[in-house]
PDB file of C-alpha atoms in Angstrom:
ATOM      1  CA  MET A   9     157.152  33.136  83.977  1.00 54.00           C
ATOM      2  CA  SER A  10     156.439  29.589  82.902  1.00 56.00           C
ATOM      3  CA  ILE A  11     153.377  27.710  84.006  1.00 59.00           C
ATOM      4  CA  PRO A  12     154.134  24.300  85.517  1.00 55.00           C
ATOM      5  CA  PRO A  13     152.578  21.237  83.862  1.00 57.00           C
ATOM      6  CA  THR A  14     149.184  20.164  85.148  1.00 57.00           C
ATOM      7  CA  GLU A  15     150.423  16.807  86.440  1.00 53.00           C
ATOM      8  CA  PRO A  16     152.943  16.689  89.321  1.00 54.00           C
ATOM      9  CA  PRO A  17     156.199  14.861  88.626  1.00 54.00           C
ATOM     10  CA  SER A  18     155.919  11.182  89.446  1.00 57.00           C
ATOM     11  CA  SER A  19     158.145  10.975  92.482  1.00 53.00           C
ATOM     12  CA  PRO A  20     157.553   9.537  95.920  1.00 60.00           C
ATOM     13  CA  ASP A  21     159.606  12.355  97.399  1.00 65.00           C
ATOM     14  CA  PHE A  22     157.412  14.277  99.876  1.00 60.00           C
ATOM     15  CA  ALA A  23     159.430  17.523  99.634  1.00 63.00           C
ATOM     16  CA  LEU A  24     159.009  17.616  95.861  1.00 61.00           C
ATOM     17  CA  ARG A  25     155.242  17.094  96.188  1.00 66.00           C
ATOM     18  CA  THR A  26     155.075  19.902  98.770  1.00 66.00           C
ATOM     19  CA  VAL A  27     156.939  22.306  96.477  1.00 65.00           C
ATOM     20  CA  TRP A  28     154.657  21.256  93.611  1.00 62.00           C
ATOM     21  CA  ALA A  29     151.531  22.026  95.687  1.00 67.00           C
ATOM     22  CA  ARG A  30     152.910  25.460  96.633  1.00 72.00           C
ATOM     23  CA  CYS A  31     153.568  26.239  92.947  1.00 63.00           C
ATOM     24  CA  GLN A  32     149.999  25.257  92.064  1.00 69.00           C
ATOM     25  CA  ARG A  33     148.601  27.520  94.809  1.00 69.00           C
ATOM     26  CA  ALA A  34     150.817  30.402  93.671  1.00 64.00           C
ATOM     27  CA  ALA A  35     149.678  29.978  90.054  1.00 63.00           C
ATOM     28  CA  THR A  36     146.038  30.025  91.198  1.00 62.00           C
ATOM     29  CA  ALA A  37     146.637  33.167  93.269  1.00 55.00           C
ATOM     30  CA  VAL A  38     148.241  34.937  90.296  1.00 52.00           C
ATOM     31  CA  ALA A  39     145.330  33.952  88.046  1.00 55.00           C
ATOM     32  CA  LEU A  40     142.836  35.348  90.586  1.00 50.00           C
ATOM     33  CA  LEU A  41     144.784  38.595  90.921  1.00 54.00           C
ATOM     34  CA  VAL A  42     144.744  39.057  87.159  1.00 52.00           C
ATOM     35  CA  ALA A  43     141.174  37.906  86.437  1.00 51.00           C
ATOM     36  CA  GLY A  44     139.548  38.862  89.760  1.00 47.00           C
ATOM     37  CA  PRO A  45     138.761  42.502  88.925  1.00 46.00           C
ATOM     38  CA  LEU A  46     137.187  41.426  85.633  1.00 44.00           C
ATOM     39  CA  LEU A  47     134.993  38.873  87.366  1.00 47.00           C
ATOM     40  CA  LEU A  48     133.977  41.288  90.115  1.00 44.00           C
ATOM     41  CA  GLY A  49     133.029  43.933  87.567  1.00 45.00           C
ATOM     42  CA  ALA A  50     130.661  41.496  85.876  1.00 47.00           C
ATOM     43  CA  CYS A  51     129.170  40.285  89.155  1.00 50.00           C
ATOM     44  CA  ALA A  52     128.642  43.819  90.404  1.00 48.00           C
ATOM     45  CA  GLY A  53     126.552  44.613  87.357  1.00 52.00           C
ATOM     46  CA  GLY A  54     128.965  47.015  85.730  1.00 64.00           C
ATOM     47  CA  LYS A  55     127.745  48.900  82.696  1.00 68.00           C
ATOM     48  CA  GLY A  56     128.280  46.687  79.679  1.00 85.00           C
ATOM     49  CA  PHE A  57     127.378  43.489  81.562  1.00 94.00           C
ATOM     50  CA  THR A  58     125.503  41.106  79.248  1.00 96.00           C
ATOM     51  CA  GLN A  59     123.818  37.775  79.844  1.00 96.00           C
ATOM     52  CA  SER A  60     121.801  35.304  77.782  1.00 97.00           C
ATOM     53  CA  GLY A  61     119.318  32.760  79.056  1.00 97.00           C
ATOM     54  CA  ASN A  62     115.649  32.139  79.718  1.00 98.00           C
ATOM     55  CA  ALA A  63     113.178  34.672  81.067  1.00 98.00           C
ATOM     56  CA  SER A  64     109.802  34.214  82.676  1.00 97.00           C
ATOM     57  CA  TYR A  65     107.342  36.648  84.203  1.00 96.00           C
ATOM     58  CA  TYR A  66     105.624  37.156  87.536  1.00 96.00           C
ATOM     59  CA  ALA A  67     102.377  35.350  88.244  1.00 94.00           C
ATOM     60  CA  ASP A  68      99.334  37.562  88.890  1.00 95.00           C
ATOM     61  CA  LYS A  69      99.268  36.559  92.571  1.00 96.00           C
ATOM     62  CA  PHE A  70     102.409  38.651  93.225  1.00 95.00           C
ATOM     63  CA  ASP A  71     100.770  41.943  92.222  1.00 97.00           C
ATOM     64  CA  GLY A  72     100.724  44.243  95.271  1.00 97.00           C
ATOM     65  CA  ARG A  73     103.293  42.239  97.245  1.00 97.00           C
ATOM     66  CA  LYS A  74     106.533  43.668  98.602  1.00 97.00           C
ATOM     67  CA  THR A  75     109.724  42.904  96.639  1.00 97.00           C
ATOM     68  CA  ALA A  76     113.186  42.240  98.053  1.00 97.00           C
ATOM     69  CA  SER A  77     114.089  45.917  97.546  1.00 97.00           C
ATOM     70  CA  GLY A  78     111.102  46.987  99.645  1.00 97.00           C
ATOM     71  CA  THR A  79     109.060  48.360  96.737  1.00 97.00           C
ATOM     72  CA  ILE A  80     105.638  47.000  95.864  1.00 97.00           C
ATOM     73  CA  TYR A  81     105.423  44.849  92.716  1.00 97.00           C
ATOM     74  CA  ARG A  82     103.001  46.252  90.158  1.00 97.00           C
ATOM     75  CA  ALA A  83     102.263  44.211  87.037  1.00 96.00           C
ATOM     76  CA  GLY A  84     101.729  47.429  85.055  1.00 97.00           C
ATOM     77  CA  GLN A  85     105.271  48.715  85.630  1.00 97.00           C
ATOM     78  CA  ARG A  86     108.431  47.692  83.790  1.00 98.00           C
ATOM     79  CA  THR A  87     110.366  45.956  86.545  1.00 98.00           C
ATOM     80  CA  ALA A  88     112.295  42.719  86.934  1.00 98.00           C
ATOM     81  CA  ALA A  89     113.904  40.293  89.338  1.00 98.00           C
ATOM     82  CA  HIS A  90     117.562  39.306  88.919  1.00 98.00           C
ATOM     83  CA  ASN A  91     119.713  37.258  91.275  1.00 97.00           C
ATOM     84  CA  THR A  92     122.866  39.401  91.308  1.00 96.00           C
ATOM     85  CA  LEU A  93     122.365  42.815  89.705  1.00 97.00           C
ATOM     86  CA  PRO A  94     121.990  45.675  92.210  1.00 97.00           C
ATOM     87  CA  PHE A  95     118.533  47.111  92.852  1.00 97.00           C
ATOM     88  CA  GLY A  96     117.857  50.109  90.649  1.00 97.00           C
ATOM     89  CA  THR A  97     119.913  48.770  87.748  1.00 97.00           C
ATOM     90  CA  VAL A  98     118.272  49.422  84.382  1.00 98.00           C
ATOM     91  CA  VAL A  99     118.530  46.473  82.003  1.00 98.00           C
ATOM     92  CA  LYS A 100     117.610  46.213  78.329  1.00 98.00           C
ATOM     93  CA  VAL A 101     115.957  42.827  77.766  1.00 98.00           C
ATOM     94  CA  THR A 102     115.739  41.629  74.155  1.00 98.00           C
ATOM     95  CA  ASN A 103     113.747  38.707  72.769  1.00 98.00           C
ATOM     96  CA  PRO A 104     116.013  37.300  70.008  1.00 97.00           C
ATOM     97  CA  ARG A 105     113.056  35.545  68.338  1.00 96.00           C
ATOM     98  CA  ASN A 106     111.276  38.796  67.404  1.00 97.00           C
ATOM     99  CA  HIS A 107     114.004  41.396  68.201  1.00 97.00           C
ATOM    100  CA  ARG A 108     111.656  43.320  70.519  1.00 98.00           C
ATOM    101  CA  SER A 109     113.204  44.822  73.619  1.00 98.00           C
ATOM    102  CA  VAL A 110     112.196  46.587  76.804  1.00 98.00           C
ATOM    103  CA  LYS A 111     114.062  48.491  79.505  1.00 98.00           C
ATOM    104  CA  VAL A 112     113.303  47.317  83.036  1.00 98.00           C
ATOM    105  CA  THR A 113     114.490  48.267  86.521  1.00 98.00           C
ATOM    106  CA  VAL A 114     115.702  45.530  88.892  1.00 98.00           C
ATOM    107  CA  THR A 115     113.578  45.692  92.056  1.00 98.00           C
ATOM    108  CA  ASP A 116     113.569  42.086  93.244  1.00 98.00           C
ATOM    109  CA  ARG A 117     115.646  38.916  93.607  1.00 97.00           C
ATOM    110  CA  GLY A 118     114.999  35.854  91.503  1.00 96.00           C
ATOM    111  CA  PRO A 119     114.082  33.989  89.465  1.00 96.00           C
ATOM    112  CA  HIS A 120     114.053  31.022  91.754  1.00 91.00           C
ATOM    113  CA  ALA A 121     113.581  28.462  88.971  1.00 92.00           C
ATOM    114  CA  LYS A 122     116.631  26.650  87.610  1.00 92.00           C
ATOM    115  CA  GLY A 123     117.788  27.798  84.198  1.00 92.00           C
ATOM    116  CA  ARG A 124     116.154  31.233  84.268  1.00 97.00           C
ATOM    117  CA  ILE A 125     118.097  34.486  84.454  1.00 98.00           C
ATOM    118  CA  ILE A 126     115.352  37.101  84.873  1.00 98.00           C
ATOM    119  CA  ASP A 127     111.698  37.411  85.896  1.00 98.00           C
ATOM    120  CA  LEU A 128     109.865  40.235  84.166  1.00 98.00           C
ATOM    121  CA  SER A 129     106.793  42.169  85.180  1.00 97.00           C
ATOM    122  CA  LYS A 130     103.733  41.322  83.102  1.00 97.00           C
ATOM    123  CA  LYS A 131     103.913  44.651  81.228  1.00 98.00           C
ATOM    124  CA  ALA A 132     107.560  44.055  80.274  1.00 98.00           C
ATOM    125  CA  ALA A 133     106.875  40.445  79.234  1.00 97.00           C
ATOM    126  CA  ARG A 134     103.960  41.594  77.055  1.00 97.00           C
ATOM    127  CA  LYS A 135     106.135  44.261  75.399  1.00 98.00           C
ATOM    128  CA  ILE A 136     108.703  41.691  74.199  1.00 98.00           C
ATOM    129  CA  GLY A 137     106.083  39.056  73.365  1.00 97.00           C
ATOM    130  CA  ILE A 138     106.734  36.240  75.825  1.00 97.00           C
ATOM    131  CA  ILE A 139     103.321  36.068  77.516  1.00 96.00           C
ATOM    132  CA  ASP A 140     102.085  33.133  75.439  1.00 95.00           C
ATOM    133  CA  ALA A 141     105.351  31.204  75.738  1.00 94.00           C
ATOM    134  CA  GLY A 142     105.655  31.718  79.506  1.00 94.00           C
ATOM    135  CA  VAL A 143     109.405  31.091  79.338  1.00 96.00           C
ATOM    136  CA  ALA A 144     111.521  32.348  76.438  1.00 97.00           C
ATOM    137  CA  PRO A 145     115.165  33.033  75.585  1.00 98.00           C
ATOM    138  CA  VAL A 146     116.355  36.602  76.116  1.00 98.00           C
ATOM    139  CA  GLN A 147     119.507  38.676  76.091  1.00 98.00           C
ATOM    140  CA  LEU A 148     120.244  41.185  78.866  1.00 98.00           C
ATOM    141  CA  LYS A 149     122.413  44.283  78.733  1.00 97.00           C
ATOM    142  CA  VAL A 150     122.968  46.675  81.637  1.00 97.00           C
ATOM    143  CA  ILE A 151     122.109  50.219  80.553  1.00 97.00           C
ATOM    144  CA  LYS A 152     122.520  52.018  83.892  1.00 95.00           C
ATOM    145  CA  LYS A 153     124.085  50.739  87.099  1.00 93.00           C
ATOM    146  CA  GLY A 154     121.887  50.830  90.173  1.00 86.00           C
TER     147      GLY A 154
END
């Protein structure tokens, strides 16, 4: 199967443009059928899912409040907030600056700040040494699906 060029042929003929548009839609559909399961596996938090970006940690005022999963946030537990991973997923979070890591359980949604991929409980943030920085780069790896 050959992939049509990215530019449609330069022709004022309406029928040719219609056929061209149908070919483009068909090529997109085939690409989604092939890549779709791979993308869904990553979005669903399949084991082996990894992600890199910035992490922050919960402010003290959230201690004792209910999380999106219905559990109560406790600063002394190793929990985290992630926007897409299922609740109950266990994630290994590594600070690449000092190579310290911690395993946390996703119990909440967030972070709600642009450019951040995870919010850690205070205990987890302390364990990997990001308390002083406030926001720091991390790498995530799913250990156990929730």
